[in-house]
MMTF fields as JSON, N, C-alpha, C and O atoms, coordinates in Angstrom:
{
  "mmtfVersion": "1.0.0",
  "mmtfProducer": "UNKNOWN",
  "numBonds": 595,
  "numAtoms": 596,
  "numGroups": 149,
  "numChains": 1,
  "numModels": 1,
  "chainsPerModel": [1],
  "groupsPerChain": [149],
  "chainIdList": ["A"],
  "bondAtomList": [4, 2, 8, 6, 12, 10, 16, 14, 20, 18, 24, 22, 28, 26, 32, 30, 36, 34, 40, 38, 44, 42, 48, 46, 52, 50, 56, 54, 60, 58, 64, 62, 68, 66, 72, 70, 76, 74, 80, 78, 84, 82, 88, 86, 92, 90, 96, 94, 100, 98, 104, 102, 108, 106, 112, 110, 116, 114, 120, 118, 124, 122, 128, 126, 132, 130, 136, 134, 140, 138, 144, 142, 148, 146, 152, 150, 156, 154, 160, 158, 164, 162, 168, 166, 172, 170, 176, 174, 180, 178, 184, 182, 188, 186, 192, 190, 196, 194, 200, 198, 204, 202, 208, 206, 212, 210, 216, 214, 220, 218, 224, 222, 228, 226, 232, 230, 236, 234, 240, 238, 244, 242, 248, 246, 252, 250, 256, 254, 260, 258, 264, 262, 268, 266, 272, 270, 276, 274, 280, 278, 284, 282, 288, 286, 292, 290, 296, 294, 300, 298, 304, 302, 308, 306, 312, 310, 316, 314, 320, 318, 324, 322, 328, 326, 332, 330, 336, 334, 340, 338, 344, 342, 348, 346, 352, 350, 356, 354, 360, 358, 364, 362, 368, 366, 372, 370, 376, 374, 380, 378, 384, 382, 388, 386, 392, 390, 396, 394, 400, 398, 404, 402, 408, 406, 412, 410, 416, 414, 420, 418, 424, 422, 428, 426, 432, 430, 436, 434, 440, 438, 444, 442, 448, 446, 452, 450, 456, 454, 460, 458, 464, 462, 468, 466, 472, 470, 476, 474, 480, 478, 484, 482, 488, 486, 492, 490, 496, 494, 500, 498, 504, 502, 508, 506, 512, 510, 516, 514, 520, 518, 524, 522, 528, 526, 532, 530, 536, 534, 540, 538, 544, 542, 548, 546, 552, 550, 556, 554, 560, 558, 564, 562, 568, 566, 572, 570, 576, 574, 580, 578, 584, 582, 588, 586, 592, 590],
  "bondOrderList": [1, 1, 1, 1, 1, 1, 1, 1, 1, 1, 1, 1, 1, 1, 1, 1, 1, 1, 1, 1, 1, 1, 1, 1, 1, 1, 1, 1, 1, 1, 1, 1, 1, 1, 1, 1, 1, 1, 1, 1, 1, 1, 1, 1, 1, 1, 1, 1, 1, 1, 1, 1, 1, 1, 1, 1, 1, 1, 1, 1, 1, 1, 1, 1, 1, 1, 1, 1, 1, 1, 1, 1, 1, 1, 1, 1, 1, 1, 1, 1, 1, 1, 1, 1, 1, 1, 1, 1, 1, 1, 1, 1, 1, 1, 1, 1, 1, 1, 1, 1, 1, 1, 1, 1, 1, 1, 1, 1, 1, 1, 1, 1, 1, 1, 1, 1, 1, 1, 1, 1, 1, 1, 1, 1, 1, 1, 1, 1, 1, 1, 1, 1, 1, 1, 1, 1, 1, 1, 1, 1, 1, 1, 1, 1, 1, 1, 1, 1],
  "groupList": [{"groupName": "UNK", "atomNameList": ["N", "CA", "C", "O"], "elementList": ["N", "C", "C", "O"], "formalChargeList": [0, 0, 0, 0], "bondAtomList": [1, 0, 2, 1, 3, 2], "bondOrderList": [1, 1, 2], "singleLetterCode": "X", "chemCompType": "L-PEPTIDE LINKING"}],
  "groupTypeList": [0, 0, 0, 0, 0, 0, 0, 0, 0, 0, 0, 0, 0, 0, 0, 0, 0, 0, 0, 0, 0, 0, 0, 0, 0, 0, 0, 0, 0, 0, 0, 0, 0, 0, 0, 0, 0, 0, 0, 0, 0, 0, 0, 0, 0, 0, 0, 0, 0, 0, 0, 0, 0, 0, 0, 0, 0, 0, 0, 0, 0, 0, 0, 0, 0, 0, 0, 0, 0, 0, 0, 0, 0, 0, 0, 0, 0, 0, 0, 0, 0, 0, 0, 0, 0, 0, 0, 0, 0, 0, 0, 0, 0, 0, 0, 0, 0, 0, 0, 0, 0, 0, 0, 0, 0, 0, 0, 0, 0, 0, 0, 0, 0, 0, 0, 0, 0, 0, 0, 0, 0, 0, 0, 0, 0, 0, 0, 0, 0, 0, 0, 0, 0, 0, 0, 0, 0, 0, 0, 0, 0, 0, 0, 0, 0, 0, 0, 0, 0],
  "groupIdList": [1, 2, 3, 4, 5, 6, 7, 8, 9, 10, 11, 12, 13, 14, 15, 16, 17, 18, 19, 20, 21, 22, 23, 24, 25, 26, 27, 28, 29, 30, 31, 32, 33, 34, 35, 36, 37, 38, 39, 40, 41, 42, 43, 44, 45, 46, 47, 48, 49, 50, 51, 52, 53, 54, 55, 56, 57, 58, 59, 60, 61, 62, 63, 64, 65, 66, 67, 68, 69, 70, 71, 72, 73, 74, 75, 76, 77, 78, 79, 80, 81, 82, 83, 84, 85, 86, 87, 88, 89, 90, 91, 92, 93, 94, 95, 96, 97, 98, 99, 100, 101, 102, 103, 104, 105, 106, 107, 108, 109, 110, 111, 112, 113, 114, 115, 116, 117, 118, 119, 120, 121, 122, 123, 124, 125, 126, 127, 128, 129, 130, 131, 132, 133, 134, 135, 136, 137, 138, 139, 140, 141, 142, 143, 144, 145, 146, 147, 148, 149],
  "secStructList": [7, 7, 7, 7, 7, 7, 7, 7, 1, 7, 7, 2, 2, 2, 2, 2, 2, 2, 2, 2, 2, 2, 2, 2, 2, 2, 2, 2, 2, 2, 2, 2, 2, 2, 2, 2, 2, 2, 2, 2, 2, 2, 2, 2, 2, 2, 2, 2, 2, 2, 2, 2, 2, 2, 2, 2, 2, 2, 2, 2, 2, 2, 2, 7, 7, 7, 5, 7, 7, 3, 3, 3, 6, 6, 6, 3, 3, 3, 7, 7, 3, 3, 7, 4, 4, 4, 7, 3, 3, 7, 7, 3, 3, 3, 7, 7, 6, 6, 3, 3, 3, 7, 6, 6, 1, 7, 1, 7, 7, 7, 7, 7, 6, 6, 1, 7, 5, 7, 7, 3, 3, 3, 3, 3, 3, 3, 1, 1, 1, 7, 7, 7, 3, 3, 3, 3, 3, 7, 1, 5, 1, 7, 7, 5, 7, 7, 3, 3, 7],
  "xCoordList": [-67.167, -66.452, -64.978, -64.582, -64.025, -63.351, -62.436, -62.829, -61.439, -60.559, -59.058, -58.387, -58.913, -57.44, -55.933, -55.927, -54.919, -54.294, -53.651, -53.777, -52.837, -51.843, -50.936, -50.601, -50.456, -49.313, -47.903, -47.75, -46.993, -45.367, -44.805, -43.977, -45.034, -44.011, -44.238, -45.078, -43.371, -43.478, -43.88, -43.548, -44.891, -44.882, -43.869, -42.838, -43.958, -42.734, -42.941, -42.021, -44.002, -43.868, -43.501, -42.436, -43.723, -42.851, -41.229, -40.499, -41.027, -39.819, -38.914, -37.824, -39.592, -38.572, -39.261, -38.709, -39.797, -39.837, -38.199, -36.994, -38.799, -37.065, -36.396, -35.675, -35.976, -34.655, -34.216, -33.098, -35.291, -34.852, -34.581, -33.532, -35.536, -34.976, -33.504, -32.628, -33.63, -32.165, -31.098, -30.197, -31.229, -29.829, -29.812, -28.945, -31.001, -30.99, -30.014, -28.933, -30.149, -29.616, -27.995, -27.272, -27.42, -26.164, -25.609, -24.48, -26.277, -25.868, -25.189, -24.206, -26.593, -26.267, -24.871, -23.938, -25.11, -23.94, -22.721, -21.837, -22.634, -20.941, -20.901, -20.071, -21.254, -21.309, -20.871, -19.643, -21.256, -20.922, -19.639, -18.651, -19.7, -18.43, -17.108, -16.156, -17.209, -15.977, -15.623, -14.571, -16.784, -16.673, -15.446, -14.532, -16.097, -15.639, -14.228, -13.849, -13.296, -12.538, -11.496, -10.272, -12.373, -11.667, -11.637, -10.799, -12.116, -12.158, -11.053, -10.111, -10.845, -10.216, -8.721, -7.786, -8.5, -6.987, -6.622, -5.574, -7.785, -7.4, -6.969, -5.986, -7.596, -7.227, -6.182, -5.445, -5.541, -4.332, -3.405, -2.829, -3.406, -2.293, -2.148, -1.14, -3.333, -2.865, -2.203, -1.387, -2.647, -2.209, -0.825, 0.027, -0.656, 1.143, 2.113, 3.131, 1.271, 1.777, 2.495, 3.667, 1.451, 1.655, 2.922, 3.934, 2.425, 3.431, 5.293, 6.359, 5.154, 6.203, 7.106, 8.284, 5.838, 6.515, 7.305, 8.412, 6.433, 6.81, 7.852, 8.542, 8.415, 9.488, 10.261, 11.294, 10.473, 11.517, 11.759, 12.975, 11.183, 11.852, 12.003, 13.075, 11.701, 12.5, 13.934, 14.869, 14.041, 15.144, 16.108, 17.197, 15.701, 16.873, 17.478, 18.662, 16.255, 17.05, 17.865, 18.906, 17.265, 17.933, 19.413, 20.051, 19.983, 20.607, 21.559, 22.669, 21.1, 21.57, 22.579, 23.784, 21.353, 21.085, 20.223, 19.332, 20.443, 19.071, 18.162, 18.392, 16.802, 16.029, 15.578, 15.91, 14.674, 14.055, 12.803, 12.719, 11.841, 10.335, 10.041, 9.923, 10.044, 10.082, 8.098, 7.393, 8.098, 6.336, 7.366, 8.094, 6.716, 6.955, 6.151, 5.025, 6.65, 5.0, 4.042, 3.026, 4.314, 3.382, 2.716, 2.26, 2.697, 1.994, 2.508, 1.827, 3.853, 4.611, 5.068, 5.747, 4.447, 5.573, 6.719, 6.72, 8.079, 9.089, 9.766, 9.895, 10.099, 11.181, 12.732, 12.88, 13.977, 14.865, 15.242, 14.685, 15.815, 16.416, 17.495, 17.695, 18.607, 19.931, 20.566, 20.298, 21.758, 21.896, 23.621, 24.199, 24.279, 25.79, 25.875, 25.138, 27.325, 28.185, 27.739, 28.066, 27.054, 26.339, 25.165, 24.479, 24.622, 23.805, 22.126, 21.555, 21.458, 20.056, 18.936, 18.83, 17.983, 17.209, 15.691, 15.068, 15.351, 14.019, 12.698, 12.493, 12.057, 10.498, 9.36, 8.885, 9.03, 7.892, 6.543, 6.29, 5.816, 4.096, 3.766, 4.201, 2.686, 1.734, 0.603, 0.177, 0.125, -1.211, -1.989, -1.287, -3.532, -4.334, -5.035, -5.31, -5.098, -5.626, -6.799, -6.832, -7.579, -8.313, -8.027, -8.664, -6.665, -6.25, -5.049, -4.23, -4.852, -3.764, -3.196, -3.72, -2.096, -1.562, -1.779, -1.925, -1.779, -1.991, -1.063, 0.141, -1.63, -0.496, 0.73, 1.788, -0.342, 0.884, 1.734, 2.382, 1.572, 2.476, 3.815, 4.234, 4.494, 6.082, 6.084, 5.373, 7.406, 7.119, 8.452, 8.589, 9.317, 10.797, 10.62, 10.043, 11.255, 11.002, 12.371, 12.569, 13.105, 14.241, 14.407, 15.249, 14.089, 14.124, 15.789, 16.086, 16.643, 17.902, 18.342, 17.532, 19.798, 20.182, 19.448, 18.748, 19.623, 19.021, 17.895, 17.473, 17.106, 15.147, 14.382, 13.231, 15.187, 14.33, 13.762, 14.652, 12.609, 12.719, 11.663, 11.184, 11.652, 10.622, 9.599, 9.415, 8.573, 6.868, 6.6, 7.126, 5.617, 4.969, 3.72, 3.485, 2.71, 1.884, 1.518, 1.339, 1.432, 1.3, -0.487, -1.274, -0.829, -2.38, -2.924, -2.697, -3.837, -4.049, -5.06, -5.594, -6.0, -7.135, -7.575, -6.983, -8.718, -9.532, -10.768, -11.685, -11.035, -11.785, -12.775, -13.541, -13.229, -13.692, -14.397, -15.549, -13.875, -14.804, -14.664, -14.766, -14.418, -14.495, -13.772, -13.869, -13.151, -12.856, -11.118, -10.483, -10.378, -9.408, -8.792, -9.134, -7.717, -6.625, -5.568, -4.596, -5.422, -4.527, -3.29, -3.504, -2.213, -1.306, -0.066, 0.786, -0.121, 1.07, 1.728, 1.352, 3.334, 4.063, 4.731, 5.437, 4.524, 4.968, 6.38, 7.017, 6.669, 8.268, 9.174, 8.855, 10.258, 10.85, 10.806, 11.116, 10.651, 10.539, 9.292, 8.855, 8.978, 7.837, 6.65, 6.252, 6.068, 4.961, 3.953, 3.859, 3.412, 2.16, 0.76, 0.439, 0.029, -1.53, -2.277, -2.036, -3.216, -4.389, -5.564, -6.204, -5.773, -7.088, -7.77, -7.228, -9.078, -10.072, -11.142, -12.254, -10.992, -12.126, -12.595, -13.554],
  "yCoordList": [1.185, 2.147, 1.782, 1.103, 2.122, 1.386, 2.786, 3.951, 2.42, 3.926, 3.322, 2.337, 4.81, 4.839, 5.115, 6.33, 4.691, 5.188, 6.192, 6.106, 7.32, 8.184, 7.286, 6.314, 7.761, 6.693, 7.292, 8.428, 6.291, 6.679, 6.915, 7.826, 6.197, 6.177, 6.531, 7.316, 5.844, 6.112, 4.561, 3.605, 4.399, 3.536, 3.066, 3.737, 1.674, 1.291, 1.857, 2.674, 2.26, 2.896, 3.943, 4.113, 4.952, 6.091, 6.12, 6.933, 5.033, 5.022, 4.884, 5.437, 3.992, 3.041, 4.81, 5.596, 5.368, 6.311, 7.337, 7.136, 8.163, 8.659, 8.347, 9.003, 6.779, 6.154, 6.469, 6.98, 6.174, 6.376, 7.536, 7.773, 8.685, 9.713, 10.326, 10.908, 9.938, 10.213, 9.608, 10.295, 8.474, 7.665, 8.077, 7.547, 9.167, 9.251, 11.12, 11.186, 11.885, 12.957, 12.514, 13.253, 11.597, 11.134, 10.853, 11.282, 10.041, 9.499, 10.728, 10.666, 12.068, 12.533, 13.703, 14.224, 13.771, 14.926, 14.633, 15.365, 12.892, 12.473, 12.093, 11.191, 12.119, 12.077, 13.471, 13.392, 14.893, 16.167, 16.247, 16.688, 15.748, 16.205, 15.566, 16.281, 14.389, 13.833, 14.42, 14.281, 15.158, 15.643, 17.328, 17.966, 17.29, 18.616, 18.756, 19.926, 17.789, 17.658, 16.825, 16.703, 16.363, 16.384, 17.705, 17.615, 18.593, 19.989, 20.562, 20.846, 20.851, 21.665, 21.033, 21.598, 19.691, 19.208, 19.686, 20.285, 19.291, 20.198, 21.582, 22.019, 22.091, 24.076, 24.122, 24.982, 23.174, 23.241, 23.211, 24.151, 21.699, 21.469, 22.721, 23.31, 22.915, 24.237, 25.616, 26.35, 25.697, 27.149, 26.804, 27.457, 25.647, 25.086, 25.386, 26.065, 24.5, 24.549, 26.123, 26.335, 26.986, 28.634, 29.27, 29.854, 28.888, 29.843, 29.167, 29.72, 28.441, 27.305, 27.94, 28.286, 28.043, 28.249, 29.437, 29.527, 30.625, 32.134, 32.017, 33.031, 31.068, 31.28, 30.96, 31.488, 29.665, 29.213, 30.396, 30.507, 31.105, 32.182, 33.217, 33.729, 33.676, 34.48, 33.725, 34.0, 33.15, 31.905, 32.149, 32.685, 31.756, 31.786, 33.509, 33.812, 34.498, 35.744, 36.278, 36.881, 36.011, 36.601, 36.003, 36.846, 34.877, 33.676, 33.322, 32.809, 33.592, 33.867, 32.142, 31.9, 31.262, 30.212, 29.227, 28.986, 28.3, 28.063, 27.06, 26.417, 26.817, 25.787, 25.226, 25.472, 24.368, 22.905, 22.934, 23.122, 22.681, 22.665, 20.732, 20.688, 19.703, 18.748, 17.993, 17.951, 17.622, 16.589, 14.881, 14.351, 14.737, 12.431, 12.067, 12.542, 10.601, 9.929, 9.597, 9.056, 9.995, 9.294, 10.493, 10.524, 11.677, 12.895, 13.621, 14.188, 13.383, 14.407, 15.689, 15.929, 16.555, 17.669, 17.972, 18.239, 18.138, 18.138, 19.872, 20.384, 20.516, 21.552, 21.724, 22.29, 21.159, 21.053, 22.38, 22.955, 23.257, 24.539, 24.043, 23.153, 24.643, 24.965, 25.958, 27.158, 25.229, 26.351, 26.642, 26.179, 27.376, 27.096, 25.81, 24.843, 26.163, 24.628, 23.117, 21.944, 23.631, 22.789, 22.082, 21.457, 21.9, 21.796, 21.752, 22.802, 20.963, 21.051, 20.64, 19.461, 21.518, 21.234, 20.974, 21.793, 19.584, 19.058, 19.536, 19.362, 19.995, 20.429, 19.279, 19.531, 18.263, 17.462, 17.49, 17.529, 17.468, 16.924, 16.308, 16.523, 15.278, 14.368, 15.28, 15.963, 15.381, 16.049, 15.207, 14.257, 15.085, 14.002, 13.534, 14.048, 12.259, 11.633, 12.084, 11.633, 12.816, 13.469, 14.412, 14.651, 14.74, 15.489, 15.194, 14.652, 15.648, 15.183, 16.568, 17.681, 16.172, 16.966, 16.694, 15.616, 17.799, 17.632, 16.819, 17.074, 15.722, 15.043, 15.548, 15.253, 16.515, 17.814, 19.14, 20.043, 19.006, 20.02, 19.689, 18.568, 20.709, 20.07, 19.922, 20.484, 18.722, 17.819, 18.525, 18.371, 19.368, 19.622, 21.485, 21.847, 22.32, 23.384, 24.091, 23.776, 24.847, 25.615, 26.737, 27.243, 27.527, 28.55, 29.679, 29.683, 30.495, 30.493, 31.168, 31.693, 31.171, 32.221, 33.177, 33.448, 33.766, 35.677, 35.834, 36.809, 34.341, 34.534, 34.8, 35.221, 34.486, 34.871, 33.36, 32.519, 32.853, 31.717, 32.193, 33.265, 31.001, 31.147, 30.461, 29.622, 31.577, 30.955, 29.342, 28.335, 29.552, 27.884, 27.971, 29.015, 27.074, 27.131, 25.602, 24.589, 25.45, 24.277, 23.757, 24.413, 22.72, 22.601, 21.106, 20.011, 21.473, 20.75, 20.519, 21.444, 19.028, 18.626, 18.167, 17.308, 18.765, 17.647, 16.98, 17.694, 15.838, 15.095, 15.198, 14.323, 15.534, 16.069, 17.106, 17.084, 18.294, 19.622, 19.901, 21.065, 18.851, 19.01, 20.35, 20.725, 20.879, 22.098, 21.866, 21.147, 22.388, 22.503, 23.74, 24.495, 24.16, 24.587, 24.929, 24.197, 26.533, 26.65, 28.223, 29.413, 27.415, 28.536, 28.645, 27.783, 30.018, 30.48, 31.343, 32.187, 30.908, 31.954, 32.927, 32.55, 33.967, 35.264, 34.784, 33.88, 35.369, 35.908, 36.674, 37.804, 36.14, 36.617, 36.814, 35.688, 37.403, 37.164, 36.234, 36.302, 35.488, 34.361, 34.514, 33.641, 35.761, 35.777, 34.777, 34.53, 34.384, 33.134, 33.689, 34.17, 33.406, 33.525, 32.109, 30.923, 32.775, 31.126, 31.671, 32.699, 30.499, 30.38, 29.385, 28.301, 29.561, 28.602, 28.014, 28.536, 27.082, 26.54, 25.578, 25.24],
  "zCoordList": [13.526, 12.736, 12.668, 13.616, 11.666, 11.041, 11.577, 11.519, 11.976, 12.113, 11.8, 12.107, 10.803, 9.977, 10.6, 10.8, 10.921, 11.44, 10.548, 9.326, 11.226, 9.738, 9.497, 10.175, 8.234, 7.622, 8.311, 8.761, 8.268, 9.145, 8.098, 8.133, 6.777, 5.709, 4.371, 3.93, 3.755, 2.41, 2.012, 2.713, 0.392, 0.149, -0.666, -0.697, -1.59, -2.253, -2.856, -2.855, -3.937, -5.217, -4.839, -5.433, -4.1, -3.295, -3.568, -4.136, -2.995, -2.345, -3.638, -3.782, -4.629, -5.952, -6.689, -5.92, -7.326, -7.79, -7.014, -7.162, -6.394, -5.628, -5.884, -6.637, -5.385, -6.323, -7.111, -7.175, -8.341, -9.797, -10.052, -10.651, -9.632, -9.839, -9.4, -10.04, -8.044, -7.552, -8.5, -8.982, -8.707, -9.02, -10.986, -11.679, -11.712, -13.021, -12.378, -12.963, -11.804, -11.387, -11.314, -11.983, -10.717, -10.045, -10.998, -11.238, -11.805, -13.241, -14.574, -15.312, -14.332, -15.532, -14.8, -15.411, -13.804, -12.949, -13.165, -13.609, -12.656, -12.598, -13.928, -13.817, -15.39, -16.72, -16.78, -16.813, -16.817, -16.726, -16.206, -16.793, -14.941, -14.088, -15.107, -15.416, -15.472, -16.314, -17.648, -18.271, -17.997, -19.23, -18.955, -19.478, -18.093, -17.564, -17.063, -17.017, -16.65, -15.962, -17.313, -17.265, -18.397, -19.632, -20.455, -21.352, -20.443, -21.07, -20.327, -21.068, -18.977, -18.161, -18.28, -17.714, -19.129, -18.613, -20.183, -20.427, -21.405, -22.287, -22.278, -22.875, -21.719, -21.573, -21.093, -21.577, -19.827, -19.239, -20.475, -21.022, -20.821, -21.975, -22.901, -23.292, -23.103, -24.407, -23.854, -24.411, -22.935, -21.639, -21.763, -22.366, -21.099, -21.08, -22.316, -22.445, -23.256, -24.94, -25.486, -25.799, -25.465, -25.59, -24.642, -25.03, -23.042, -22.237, -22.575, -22.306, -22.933, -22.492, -23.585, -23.487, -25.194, -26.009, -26.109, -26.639, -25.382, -25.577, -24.507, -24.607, -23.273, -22.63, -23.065, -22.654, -24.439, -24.81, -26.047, -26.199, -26.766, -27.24, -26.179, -26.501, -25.396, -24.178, -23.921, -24.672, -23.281, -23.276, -24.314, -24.108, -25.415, -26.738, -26.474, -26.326, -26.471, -27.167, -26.076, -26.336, -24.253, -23.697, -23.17, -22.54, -23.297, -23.174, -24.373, -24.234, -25.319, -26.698, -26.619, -26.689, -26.448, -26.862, -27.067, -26.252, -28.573, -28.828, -28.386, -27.362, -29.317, -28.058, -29.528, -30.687, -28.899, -30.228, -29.278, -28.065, -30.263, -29.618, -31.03, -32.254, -30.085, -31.317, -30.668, -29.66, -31.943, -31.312, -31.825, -32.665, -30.639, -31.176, -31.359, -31.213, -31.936, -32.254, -31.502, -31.941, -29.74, -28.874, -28.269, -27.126, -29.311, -29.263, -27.76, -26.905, -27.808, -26.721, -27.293, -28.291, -26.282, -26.498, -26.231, -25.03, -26.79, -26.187, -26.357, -27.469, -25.211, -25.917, -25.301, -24.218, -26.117, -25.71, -25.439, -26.373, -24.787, -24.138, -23.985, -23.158, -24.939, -24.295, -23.5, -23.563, -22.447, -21.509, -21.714, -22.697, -20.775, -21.02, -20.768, -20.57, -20.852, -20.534, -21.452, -21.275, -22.244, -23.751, -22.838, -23.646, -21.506, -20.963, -21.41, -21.117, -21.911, -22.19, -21.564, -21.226, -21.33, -20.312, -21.139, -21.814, -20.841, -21.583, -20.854, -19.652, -21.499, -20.832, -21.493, -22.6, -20.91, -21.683, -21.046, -19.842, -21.941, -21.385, -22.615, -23.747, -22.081, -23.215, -23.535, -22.603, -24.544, -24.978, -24.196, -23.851, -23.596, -23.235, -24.82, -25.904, -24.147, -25.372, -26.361, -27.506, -25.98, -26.173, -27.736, -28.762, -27.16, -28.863, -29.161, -28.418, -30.604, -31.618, -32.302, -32.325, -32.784, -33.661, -35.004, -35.581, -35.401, -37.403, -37.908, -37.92, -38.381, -39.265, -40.465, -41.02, -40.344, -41.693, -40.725, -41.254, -39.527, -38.605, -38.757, -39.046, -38.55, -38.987, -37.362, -36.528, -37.165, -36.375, -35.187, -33.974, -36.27, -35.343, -35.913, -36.938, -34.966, -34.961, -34.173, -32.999, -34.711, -34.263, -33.822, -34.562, -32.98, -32.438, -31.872, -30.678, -32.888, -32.966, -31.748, -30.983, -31.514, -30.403, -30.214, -29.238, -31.273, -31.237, -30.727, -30.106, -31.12, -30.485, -31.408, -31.298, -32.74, -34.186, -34.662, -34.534, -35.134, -35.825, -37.385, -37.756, -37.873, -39.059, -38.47, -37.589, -39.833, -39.417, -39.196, -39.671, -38.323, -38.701, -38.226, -37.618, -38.329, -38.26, -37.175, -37.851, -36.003, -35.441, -35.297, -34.614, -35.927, -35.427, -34.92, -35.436, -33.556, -32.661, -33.019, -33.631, -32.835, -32.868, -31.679, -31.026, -31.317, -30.349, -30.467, -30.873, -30.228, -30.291, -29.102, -29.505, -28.156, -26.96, -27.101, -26.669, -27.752, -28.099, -29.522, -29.908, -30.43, -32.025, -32.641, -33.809, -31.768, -32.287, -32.797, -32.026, -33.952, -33.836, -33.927, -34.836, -32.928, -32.815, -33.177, -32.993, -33.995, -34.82, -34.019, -33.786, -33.875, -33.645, -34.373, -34.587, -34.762, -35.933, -35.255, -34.443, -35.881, -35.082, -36.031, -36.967, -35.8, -36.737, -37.151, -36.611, -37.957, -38.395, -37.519, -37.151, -37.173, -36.593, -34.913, -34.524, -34.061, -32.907, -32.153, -31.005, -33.109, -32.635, -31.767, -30.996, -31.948, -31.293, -31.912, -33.114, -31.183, -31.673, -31.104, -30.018, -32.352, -32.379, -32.032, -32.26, -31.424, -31.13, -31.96, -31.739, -33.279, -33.53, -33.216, -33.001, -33.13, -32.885, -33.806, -33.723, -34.608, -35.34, -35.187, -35.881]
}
């Protein structure tokens, strides 16, 4: 009589199955995770974009001096804030590559002592979540709207 021992292990096909599965899980996660961590630096930038903007009209009216919100060609945001003593204080961030500005956005933007400016309409594209990004700023004390299309 022929006697079986129990098995200790796994076989290969066992083992190379797992693998694959494991290493197709790892694959699609850290694919997610990057995607994700490109969405979230987008939301930052735009979070930034908005607050930055509504401080630099705070800034102008209470200070009762003015600021410049300008885009460059290497898709920076810039907003010059003037302070006394003719003093200007630059606030910059890069958009991530990920998105762009409208080629038809006006590119320089004046925001006066008083904290009054004229409308505009600034619009962001992204390439990452296809969606673009439209914020207008009222008349006059510059409150700005976020749309989403």
């Amino acid at each position: 009589m022929l006697r079986q021992s129990p098995r200790l292990g796994f076989t290969l096909l066992e083992t190379v199955i797992g693998l694959g599965i494991f290493c197709l899980l790892t694959t699609v996660s850290l694919y997610n995770l990057k995607d994700y961590q490109a969405r979230l630096e987008e939301k930052q930038s735009l979070e930034w974009f908005k607050d930055t903007f509504k401080g630099a009209f705070n800034h102008a009216y209470l200070t009762h001096h003015s600021s410049k919100f300008m885009i460059d060609n290497k898709n920076t945001i810039i907003f010059d804030i003037s302070a006394e003593n003719k003093k200007t204080k630059e606030i910059k961030r890069k958009l991530p590559s990920t998105m762009s500005f409208n080629e038809n956005s006006q590119k320089e933007y004046t925001i006066s002592s008083s904290g009054q400016a004229s409308p505009v309409t600034i619009t962001i594209k992204s390439t990452l979540t296809n969606k673009t990004y439209k914020y207008t700023v009222q008349l006059g004390w510059g409150e700005i709207i976020e749309e989403k299309t």
